[in-house]
Amino acid sequence: MVQILVPQLPPAALNDCRLARPLSAHSTLVSSPILPLEWLRPHPLLRTLPLDDEHVVAFVPSLSHVAVLNQAALALLERLPLSAAEELGSAAGALHAMAARGLLVAATQPSPPAPPPSPVLSAWLHVTNACNLRCSYCYINKTTARMTPEMACAAVDTIVDTALRYGYREVALKYAGGEPLMALTTVAAAHTHAQTRCAAAGLTLQATLLTNGTMLSPARAAQLRELDLGLTVSLDGLTLSHDAQRPDRRGAGSADTVRAGIANAHAAGLAPTVAITVTGASIGAVPELVAWLLEQELPFTVSFARNQECSRERSAMLAEEQQIIVGMRAIYATVAANPPRWSLLGTLLDRADLSYAHGGACAAGKDYMVIDHEGHIAACQMVLDQPVADLTHPDPLGAIRADRNLPLGVPVDEKAGCRDCAWRYWCGGGCPIATLRATGRTDVKSPYCNIYTALFPDLLRLEGLRLLTRGE
Ligand code: SF4
Ligand code: SF4
C-alpha cells in the first residue's frame, strides 16, 4: 500500500531574526491539484534520502514540501506517467497528494518563479536599553533609557500605516531590548494599541516578547498571557555554558533563574519558544539542553552567533566550521532519540527554513523596521546605531530600502554564490550582517554556507525520521 507522510507546520515561532512565515505560506508552493493525472511525472529535481529499508524522505530543494514515501510510493513514481485508466483510478489519491506537495509536476509545467514578495511587515520595538544580564555576544550599549508608552503607540501607528501603504496583509511585532520585561508597561500599551489598530485595518497580527527569561515571575507571566503575547526566551545551555555566555551584572550565572521563569510561563498557560544561540565554544553543551527541552515538550530554535570578522584567520574559521557541523549533528542525534510532535524544518539550522520558499534569510532591508526607544528607525537591531529615519519620516520603510550604505535586502537570487544554488529558497543566503562582517559585502553567500550545505541533508533526514515516529 502506498504511504505518504507529510508534516503539519506549526505556527512559526518568532525569534530575534527569524523570518515571520506568512499564514499563506502553505499555498505558495502547492502545485495545482487538478492537473490531469496522466500528465504527472516526478519533478526533474526530485531527490530522496534513505530513512530505513522501507522509507525515504522526498523533496525538491527549495521548491517542494517534504514528504516521507514508502517503497510502494517510490515504485509508483517510477511507473509515471500512467496511461491506463484503471491504474490511474487506483493511484489517484497518491498522485494528487504528491502533486500537491510539489513532488510531481505536469510535463508542460514551466519552471517555478522566484518566491512572491512577503505579505508580512515585521518590526522590532526596542522598548528599553536596560538589561540585567551582560551576555558575551550582546551588541547593546546598555543604559537605563526606556521607550515611553506614548512613543510606543506612535511607533505602532507608523508600523500599521507603513503596512497599509505598502499593501502588506500581516504584521509581526517583536518587543525587545535590552530586557523588555524591564519596560512591561510600555509593552502592554504598545500591544493593546497594535491589536486595536491591526483589527481596524484588517491586518493579521502576530507578536512575541523576546526576553532573557530571568524576570518571568508568575505575575508577569500572567500579564503576558492576558495580553495574548507570544514568548521567546533565550537559553544557551542547561548550566555552565549558558552561565559563561549569559552572566548577570555581577558575573553570576543565570541558567537556573531562566529555567524557573520558563516554568512560571508554562504554569501561566504560555507556550514559550526557547531561542538557543550557539558558538563554537558552547555547542558541545547544547545536546544536553535540547534533551531537556524535548522532555519538557518546549519548542526551540537554534541560531549561530554572528561573530565572524573579516580579519579572522581562515584556519580559525575552518576549525570553527567543523566544530559547529559536528556539534549540530550531535544536536540532531539528540532530537532523533526523542522527536517532537512539531515540524523541525524551520527551526534547527540558523536562519534557514526548509518549510517554504522565501527570497531572503530575514526581512532586514525590505520588510523590516527596527524602532528604538527614542523613535529612531534602523534596518536591523544589530545596526541600531545607524538609523536611517525616525518617527517623523513620511516613509521610513522606503528610506530603509533605498539605503545604499547598508544594503541588507539583497535577494538570494542576486547574491554571488547563491543565485545558482539549489537550496537558495530554503536557505535565503544567511544573515546579511554576518556576511558583511565576514566579507565586507552583502551581495555574496553566507560565511556559514559550508555549514548549511553540509547540514541540509541531515535536517531533511531528521524531519523524515520524526515523521515516521510521529506520523504528522
Ligand atoms: S549561503 Fe550557501 S547554501 Fe545558502 S543559498 Fe547561498 S550558496 Fe546556497
Ligand atoms: S540582518 Fe542578520 S541580525 Fe539583522 S535581522 Fe537579518 S538575520 Fe537578524
Coordinates of C-alpha atoms and ligand atoms in Angstrom, one line a residue:
M1 CA 0.0 0.0 0.0
V2 CA 1.3 3.5 -0.9
Q3 CA 2.2 5.5 2.2
I4 CA 2.9 9.3 2.1
L5 CA 3.6 11.2 5.3
V6 CA 3.7 15.0 5.3
P7 CA 4.4 17.4 8.2
Q8 CA 1.8 19.7 9.7
L9 CA 3.5 23.0 10.0
P10 CA 3.0 24.7 13.4
P11 CA 2.6 28.5 13.6
A12 CA 6.1 29.8 13.1
A13 CA 7.8 30.9 16.3
L14 CA 9.5 34.3 16.1
N15 CA 13.0 34.7 17.5
D16 CA 15.3 37.7 17.1
C17 CA 15.8 37.3 13.4
R18 CA 13.5 34.5 12.1
L19 CA 11.6 35.5 9.0
A20 CA 7.9 35.6 10.0
R21 CA 6.4 32.8 7.9
P22 CA 3.2 34.1 6.3
L23 CA 0.0 32.4 7.1
S24 CA -0.5 31.9 3.4
A25 CA 2.9 30.0 3.1
H26 CA 1.2 26.7 2.6
S27 CA -0.4 27.7 -0.7
T28 CA 2.7 29.4 -2.2
L29 CA 4.3 26.1 -3.2
V30 CA 1.4 23.9 -3.9
S31 CA 1.0 22.7 -7.4
S32 CA -2.4 22.6 -8.9
P33 CA -4.1 19.5 -7.5
I34 CA -6.4 19.4 -10.6
L35 CA -3.8 18.7 -13.2
P36 CA -4.7 15.8 -15.4
L37 CA -3.2 12.7 -13.7
E38 CA -1.9 11.3 -16.9
W39 CA 0.4 14.4 -17.3
L40 CA 2.1 13.9 -13.9
R41 CA 5.7 12.8 -13.6
P42 CA 8.4 13.2 -10.9
H43 CA 9.8 16.7 -10.6
P44 CA 13.1 16.6 -12.6
L45 CA 14.9 17.8 -9.5
L46 CA 13.3 15.4 -7.1
R47 CA 15.7 13.9 -4.5
T48 CA 15.3 11.2 -1.9
L49 CA 17.3 10.2 1.1
P50 CA 17.0 6.8 2.7
L51 CA 15.5 6.6 6.2
D52 CA 15.2 2.8 6.7
D53 CA 14.7 -0.3 4.5
E54 CA 11.1 0.7 3.7
H55 CA 11.1 4.6 3.7
V56 CA 12.8 7.6 2.1
V57 CA 12.3 11.3 2.6
A58 CA 11.5 13.0 -0.7
F59 CA 11.8 16.7 -1.6
V60 CA 12.7 19.1 -4.4
P61 CA 15.3 21.5 -2.9
S62 CA 13.8 25.0 -2.4
L63 CA 10.7 24.2 -4.4
S64 CA 8.6 21.4 -2.8
H65 CA 7.3 20.4 0.6
V66 CA 8.9 17.5 2.3
A67 CA 7.3 14.0 2.5
V68 CA 8.1 10.5 3.6
L69 CA 7.4 7.9 0.9
N70 CA 7.4 4.1 1.3
Q71 CA 8.7 1.7 -1.3
A72 CA 5.2 1.3 -2.9
A73 CA 5.1 5.1 -3.4
L74 CA 8.6 5.0 -5.0
A75 CA 7.5 2.2 -7.3
L76 CA 4.5 4.3 -8.4
L77 CA 6.9 7.3 -9.1
E78 CA 9.0 5.0 -11.3
R79 CA 6.0 4.0 -13.4
L80 CA 4.9 7.6 -14.2
P81 CA 3.4 8.8 -16.5
L82 CA 0.5 6.4 -16.2
S83 CA -1.9 6.0 -19.1
A84 CA -4.2 3.0 -18.2
A85 CA -7.5 4.3 -16.8
E86 CA -7.7 1.5 -14.2
E87 CA -4.2 2.2 -12.9
L88 CA -4.8 6.0 -12.8
G89 CA -8.0 5.5 -10.9
S90 CA -6.4 3.4 -8.1
A91 CA -3.4 5.7 -7.8
A92 CA -5.4 9.0 -8.0
G93 CA -5.2 9.7 -4.3
A94 CA -1.5 9.2 -4.0
L95 CA -0.8 11.2 -7.2
H96 CA -2.9 14.1 -6.0
A97 CA -1.1 14.1 -2.6
M98 CA 2.4 14.1 -4.2
A99 CA 1.4 16.7 -6.8
A100 CA 0.0 18.9 -4.0
R101 CA 3.4 18.7 -2.2
G102 CA 5.2 19.7 -5.4
L103 CA 6.9 16.3 -5.8
L104 CA 5.2 15.7 -9.1
V105 CA 4.7 18.2 -12.0
A106 CA 3.0 18.2 -15.3
A107 CA 5.3 17.6 -18.2
T108 CA 4.3 21.0 -19.6
Q109 CA 4.7 22.9 -16.3
P110 CA 7.0 25.9 -16.6
S111 CA 9.9 26.3 -14.1
P112 CA 8.6 27.9 -10.9
P113 CA 9.1 31.6 -10.5
A114 CA 11.0 33.2 -7.6
P115 CA 9.1 33.4 -4.4
P116 CA 6.5 36.1 -4.2
P117 CA 7.1 39.2 -2.1
S118 CA 6.4 38.7 1.6
P119 CA 2.9 39.7 2.8
V120 CA 4.4 40.2 6.3
L121 CA 5.8 43.5 7.6
S122 CA 8.0 42.7 10.6
A123 CA 9.0 45.3 13.2
W124 CA 11.2 45.3 16.3
L125 CA 10.3 47.7 19.1
H126 CA 13.4 48.3 21.2
V127 CA 11.5 49.2 24.3
T128 CA 14.5 49.7 26.6
N129 CA 18.2 49.9 26.6
A130 CA 18.3 48.4 30.1
C131 CA 19.2 44.8 30.8
N132 CA 20.1 42.9 34.0
L133 CA 22.4 40.5 32.0
R134 CA 25.8 41.0 30.4
C135 CA 25.8 38.5 27.5
S136 CA 29.1 38.0 25.8
Y137 CA 27.7 38.4 22.3
C138 CA 25.3 41.3 23.1
Y139 CA 25.5 44.4 20.8
I140 CA 23.5 46.8 23.0
N141 CA 25.3 49.7 24.7
K142 CA 23.3 49.5 27.9
T143 CA 21.7 52.5 29.7
T144 CA 18.6 52.9 31.8
A145 CA 16.7 54.6 28.9
R146 CA 13.2 53.4 28.0
M147 CA 10.6 54.0 25.4
T148 CA 7.6 55.8 26.8
P149 CA 4.1 54.3 26.2
E150 CA 3.2 57.3 24.1
M151 CA 6.3 56.8 21.9
A152 CA 5.5 53.0 21.6
C153 CA 2.0 53.8 20.4
A154 CA 3.4 56.3 17.9
A155 CA 5.7 53.5 16.7
V156 CA 2.8 51.2 16.3
D157 CA 1.0 53.8 14.3
T158 CA 4.0 54.2 11.9
I159 CA 4.2 50.4 11.5
V160 CA 0.5 50.0 10.7
D161 CA 0.5 53.0 8.4
T162 CA 3.5 51.5 6.6
A163 CA 1.8 48.1 6.3
L164 CA -1.2 49.7 4.7
R165 CA 0.8 52.0 2.4
Y166 CA 2.9 49.0 1.0
G167 CA 0.0 46.6 0.9
Y168 CA 1.2 44.1 3.5
R169 CA -1.5 41.8 4.8
E170 CA 0.2 40.7 8.1
V171 CA 2.2 42.5 10.8
A172 CA 4.7 40.6 13.0
L173 CA 5.9 42.6 16.1
K174 CA 8.8 41.8 18.3
Y175 CA 9.0 43.5 21.7
A176 CA 12.7 43.5 22.7
G177 CA 15.5 45.4 24.2
G178 CA 17.6 45.3 26.4
E179 CA 15.3 43.3 28.5
P180 CA 11.7 44.2 27.6
L181 CA 10.3 42.9 30.9
M182 CA 12.0 46.0 32.4
A183 CA 9.5 48.1 30.4
L184 CA 6.4 45.9 30.6
T185 CA 4.1 48.9 30.9
T186 CA 5.4 50.2 27.6
V187 CA 4.9 46.7 26.0
A188 CA 1.4 46.5 27.3
A189 CA 0.4 49.9 25.9
A190 CA 2.0 49.2 22.6
H191 CA 0.5 45.7 22.2
T192 CA -3.0 46.8 23.2
H193 CA -2.8 49.6 20.6
A194 CA -1.4 47.3 18.0
Q195 CA -4.3 44.8 18.5
T196 CA -6.8 47.7 18.1
R197 CA -5.1 49.2 15.0
C198 CA -4.5 46.0 13.2
A199 CA -8.0 44.7 13.8
A200 CA -9.4 48.0 12.5
A201 CA -7.1 47.9 9.4
G202 CA -7.8 44.3 8.6
L203 CA -4.2 43.2 9.2
T204 CA -3.3 39.9 10.8
L205 CA -1.1 40.4 13.9
Q206 CA 1.5 38.1 15.3
A207 CA 3.6 39.3 18.2
T208 CA 6.2 38.0 20.6
L209 CA 8.2 39.2 23.5
L210 CA 12.0 38.4 23.3
T211 CA 13.2 38.0 26.9
N212 CA 16.2 36.7 28.7
G213 CA 13.7 34.9 31.0
T214 CA 15.2 36.0 34.3
M215 CA 12.3 38.3 35.3
L216 CA 9.4 35.9 34.3
S217 CA 7.7 36.0 37.7
P218 CA 4.2 34.4 37.9
A219 CA 2.6 37.8 37.9
R220 CA 4.5 39.0 34.8
A221 CA 3.8 35.7 33.0
A222 CA 0.1 36.1 33.8
Q223 CA 0.1 39.6 32.4
L224 CA 1.7 38.4 29.1
R225 CA -0.9 35.7 28.9
E226 CA -3.6 38.3 29.4
L227 CA -2.0 40.4 26.6
D228 CA -2.1 37.3 24.2
L229 CA 1.6 37.7 23.5
G230 CA 4.0 35.0 22.2
L231 CA 7.1 34.5 24.3
T232 CA 10.6 33.7 23.2
V233 CA 13.2 33.0 25.9
S234 CA 16.9 32.9 25.3
L235 CA 18.7 29.9 26.9
D236 CA 22.1 28.7 25.6
G237 CA 22.8 25.7 27.8
L238 CA 21.4 24.0 30.9
T239 CA 24.1 25.3 33.3
L240 CA 27.7 26.2 32.9
S241 CA 27.8 27.0 29.1
H242 CA 24.8 29.3 29.5
D243 CA 26.2 30.9 32.6
A244 CA 29.5 31.6 30.8
Q245 CA 27.8 33.3 27.8
R246 CA 24.9 35.0 29.8
P247 CA 26.1 36.2 33.2
D248 CA 24.3 38.8 35.2
R249 CA 25.8 42.2 36.1
R250 CA 27.9 40.8 38.9
G251 CA 29.1 37.9 36.8
A252 CA 26.8 35.3 38.3
G253 CA 25.1 32.6 36.2
S254 CA 21.5 33.0 35.1
A255 CA 20.5 29.5 33.8
D256 CA 18.6 28.4 36.9
T257 CA 16.6 31.7 37.0
V258 CA 15.7 31.3 33.4
R259 CA 14.5 27.8 33.9
A260 CA 12.4 28.9 36.8
G261 CA 11.0 31.7 34.5
I262 CA 10.1 29.2 31.9
A263 CA 8.3 27.1 34.5
N264 CA 6.3 30.2 35.5
A265 CA 5.4 30.9 31.9
H266 CA 4.3 27.3 31.4
A267 CA 2.2 27.5 34.6
A268 CA 0.5 30.7 33.3
G269 CA -0.6 28.9 30.1
L270 CA 2.1 30.3 27.9
A271 CA 4.0 28.2 25.4
P272 CA 7.4 29.7 25.3
T273 CA 9.8 29.1 22.5
V274 CA 13.4 28.7 23.6
A275 CA 16.0 30.5 21.4
I276 CA 19.4 28.9 21.5
T277 CA 22.4 30.8 20.2
V278 CA 25.4 28.6 19.5
T279 CA 29.0 29.4 19.3
G280 CA 31.9 27.1 18.6
A281 CA 32.7 27.2 22.3
S282 CA 29.2 26.5 23.6
I283 CA 27.8 24.0 21.1
G284 CA 29.1 20.9 22.9
A285 CA 26.8 21.5 25.8
V286 CA 23.7 22.1 23.6
P287 CA 22.6 18.5 23.2
E288 CA 22.0 18.3 27.0
L289 CA 19.8 21.4 26.8
V290 CA 17.9 20.0 23.8
A291 CA 17.3 16.7 25.6
W292 CA 15.7 18.7 28.5
L293 CA 13.6 20.9 26.1
L294 CA 12.3 17.8 24.3
E295 CA 11.4 16.2 27.7
Q296 CA 9.5 19.4 28.6
E297 CA 7.9 19.5 25.1
L298 CA 9.2 23.0 24.6
P299 CA 9.8 24.2 21.0
F300 CA 13.2 25.8 20.3
T301 CA 15.2 27.4 17.6
V302 CA 19.0 27.0 17.0
S303 CA 20.9 30.0 15.6
F304 CA 24.6 30.8 15.1
A305 CA 26.2 33.8 16.8
R306 CA 27.0 36.5 14.3
N307 CA 30.6 36.9 15.3
Q308 CA 32.5 36.3 12.1
E309 CA 35.1 39.0 11.5
C310 CA 36.8 39.9 8.2
S311 CA 40.1 39.8 9.9
R312 CA 39.8 36.2 11.2
E313 CA 42.3 33.7 10.0
R314 CA 40.9 31.3 7.5
S315 CA 42.2 28.3 9.5
A316 CA 40.3 29.5 12.6
M317 CA 37.1 29.9 10.6
L318 CA 37.5 26.4 9.2
A319 CA 38.1 24.9 12.6
E320 CA 35.0 26.6 14.0
E321 CA 33.1 25.4 10.9
Q322 CA 33.9 21.8 11.6
Q323 CA 33.2 22.3 15.3
I324 CA 29.7 23.6 14.5
I325 CA 29.0 20.9 12.0
V326 CA 29.9 18.1 14.4
G327 CA 28.1 19.9 17.2
M328 CA 24.9 20.4 15.1
R329 CA 25.0 16.7 14.2
A330 CA 25.1 15.8 17.9
I331 CA 22.1 18.1 18.5
Y332 CA 20.2 16.4 15.6
A333 CA 21.1 12.9 17.1
T334 CA 19.6 14.1 20.4
V335 CA 16.4 15.2 18.6
A336 CA 16.2 11.9 16.7
A337 CA 16.2 10.0 20.0
N338 CA 13.0 11.8 21.2
P339 CA 11.5 13.5 18.2
P340 CA 8.9 16.2 18.9
R341 CA 5.3 16.5 17.6
W342 CA 6.1 19.6 15.7
S343 CA 8.0 20.0 12.4
L344 CA 11.7 20.9 12.7
L345 CA 12.2 22.2 9.1
G346 CA 12.1 25.9 10.1
T347 CA 13.9 26.0 13.4
L348 CA 17.0 23.8 13.6
L349 CA 19.5 25.4 11.2
D350 CA 20.2 29.1 11.9
R351 CA 18.1 31.4 9.5
A352 CA 17.2 28.6 7.1
D353 CA 13.6 27.5 6.8
L354 CA 13.0 24.4 4.8
S355 CA 9.2 24.5 5.1
Y356 CA 8.5 27.1 2.4
A357 CA 10.2 29.1 -0.4
H358 CA 11.4 32.6 0.5
G359 CA 13.7 35.1 -1.2
G360 CA 16.0 36.0 1.8
A361 CA 17.1 34.8 5.2
C362 CA 15.4 37.5 7.1
A363 CA 13.2 40.6 6.5
A364 CA 16.0 43.2 7.0
G365 CA 16.4 45.8 4.3
K366 CA 13.0 45.2 2.7
D367 CA 10.2 44.1 5.1
Y368 CA 11.5 45.1 8.5
M369 CA 11.8 48.2 10.7
V370 CA 13.6 48.5 14.0
I371 CA 12.4 51.3 16.2
D372 CA 14.4 52.3 19.2
H373 CA 13.4 54.0 22.5
E374 CA 13.9 57.4 21.0
G375 CA 11.9 56.8 17.8
H376 CA 15.0 56.3 15.6
I377 CA 14.4 53.7 12.8
A378 CA 17.0 51.3 11.5
A379 CA 17.1 48.3 9.2
C380 CA 18.1 45.7 11.8
Q381 CA 18.6 45.6 15.6
M382 CA 22.3 45.0 15.0
V383 CA 22.7 48.4 13.5
L384 CA 20.5 50.4 15.9
D385 CA 23.4 52.9 16.0
Q386 CA 23.0 53.6 12.2
P387 CA 19.3 54.8 11.9
V388 CA 18.1 56.0 8.5
A389 CA 14.9 57.7 9.7
D390 CA 12.8 58.5 12.7
L391 CA 9.0 58.5 13.5
T392 CA 8.6 61.9 11.8
H393 CA 9.8 60.5 8.4
P394 CA 7.0 60.2 5.9
D395 CA 8.2 56.8 4.5
P396 CA 10.7 55.1 6.8
L397 CA 10.5 51.7 5.0
G398 CA 11.2 53.5 1.7
A399 CA 14.3 55.0 3.4
I400 CA 15.5 51.6 4.6
R401 CA 15.0 50.0 1.2
A402 CA 16.8 52.9 -0.5
D403 CA 19.8 52.9 1.9
R404 CA 22.9 52.2 -0.2
N405 CA 25.3 52.3 2.9
L406 CA 23.7 49.2 4.4
P407 CA 22.0 47.2 1.6
L408 CA 20.7 44.4 3.7
G409 CA 17.8 43.4 1.5
V410 CA 19.7 41.8 -1.4
P411 CA 17.6 38.9 -2.6
V412 CA 19.2 35.5 -2.5
D413 CA 18.8 35.4 -6.3
E414 CA 21.3 38.3 -6.6
K415 CA 24.0 37.0 -4.2
A416 CA 27.2 35.8 -5.8
G417 CA 27.5 32.1 -5.0
C418 CA 23.8 31.8 -4.1
R419 CA 22.0 32.5 -7.3
D420 CA 22.6 29.1 -8.8
C421 CA 22.4 27.2 -5.5
A422 CA 19.7 24.5 -5.4
W423 CA 19.0 25.3 -1.7
R424 CA 18.6 29.1 -2.1
Y425 CA 14.9 29.5 -1.4
W426 CA 15.1 27.4 1.7
C427 CA 18.4 29.0 2.9
G428 CA 17.9 32.6 1.9
G429 CA 21.7 33.2 1.8
G430 CA 22.3 33.7 5.5
C431 CA 22.3 36.8 7.8
P432 CA 23.4 39.8 5.7
I433 CA 25.1 41.4 8.7
A434 CA 27.2 38.2 9.4
T435 CA 28.1 38.2 5.7
L436 CA 29.0 41.9 5.8
R437 CA 31.2 41.4 8.8
A438 CA 33.0 38.4 7.3
T439 CA 33.4 39.7 3.7
G440 CA 32.7 43.4 3.7
R441 CA 29.7 42.9 1.4
T442 CA 26.1 41.7 1.5
D443 CA 25.7 40.5 -2.1
V444 CA 27.7 37.3 -1.6
K445 CA 26.9 34.0 0.1
S446 CA 27.0 33.5 3.8
P447 CA 30.2 32.7 5.7
Y448 CA 28.2 29.8 7.1
C449 CA 27.5 28.4 3.6
N450 CA 29.6 25.3 4.1
I451 CA 27.8 24.6 7.3
Y452 CA 24.4 25.0 5.7
T453 CA 25.2 22.7 2.7
A454 CA 26.7 20.1 5.0
L455 CA 23.7 20.0 7.2
F456 CA 20.6 20.4 4.9
P457 CA 20.5 16.7 4.2
D458 CA 20.9 15.9 7.9
L459 CA 18.0 18.1 8.8
L460 CA 15.8 16.6 6.0
R461 CA 16.6 13.1 7.2
L462 CA 15.8 14.2 10.8
E463 CA 12.4 15.5 9.7
G464 CA 11.8 12.3 7.8
L465 CA 12.6 10.2 10.9
R466 CA 10.4 12.5 13.0
L467 CA 7.5 12.0 10.6
L468 CA 8.0 8.2 10.7
T469 CA 7.9 8.3 14.5
R470 CA 5.2 10.9 15.0
G471 CA 3.1 10.4 11.8
E472 CA 2.5 14.1 11.2
Ligands
SF4_1 S1 24.5 30.7 1.5 FE1 25.2 28.8 0.5 S2 23.5 27.3 0.9 FE2 22.7 29.3 1.3 S3 21.8 29.9 -0.7 FE3 23.8 30.8 -0.6 S4 25.1 29.2 -1.7 FE4 23.1 28.2 -1.1
SF4_2 S1 20.4 41.1 9.2 FE1 21.1 39.4 10.4 S2 20.9 40.2 12.5 FE2 19.6 41.5 11.2 S3 17.6 40.7 11.2 FE3 18.7 39.8 9.4 S4 19.5 37.8 10.2 FE4 19.0 39.1 12.0

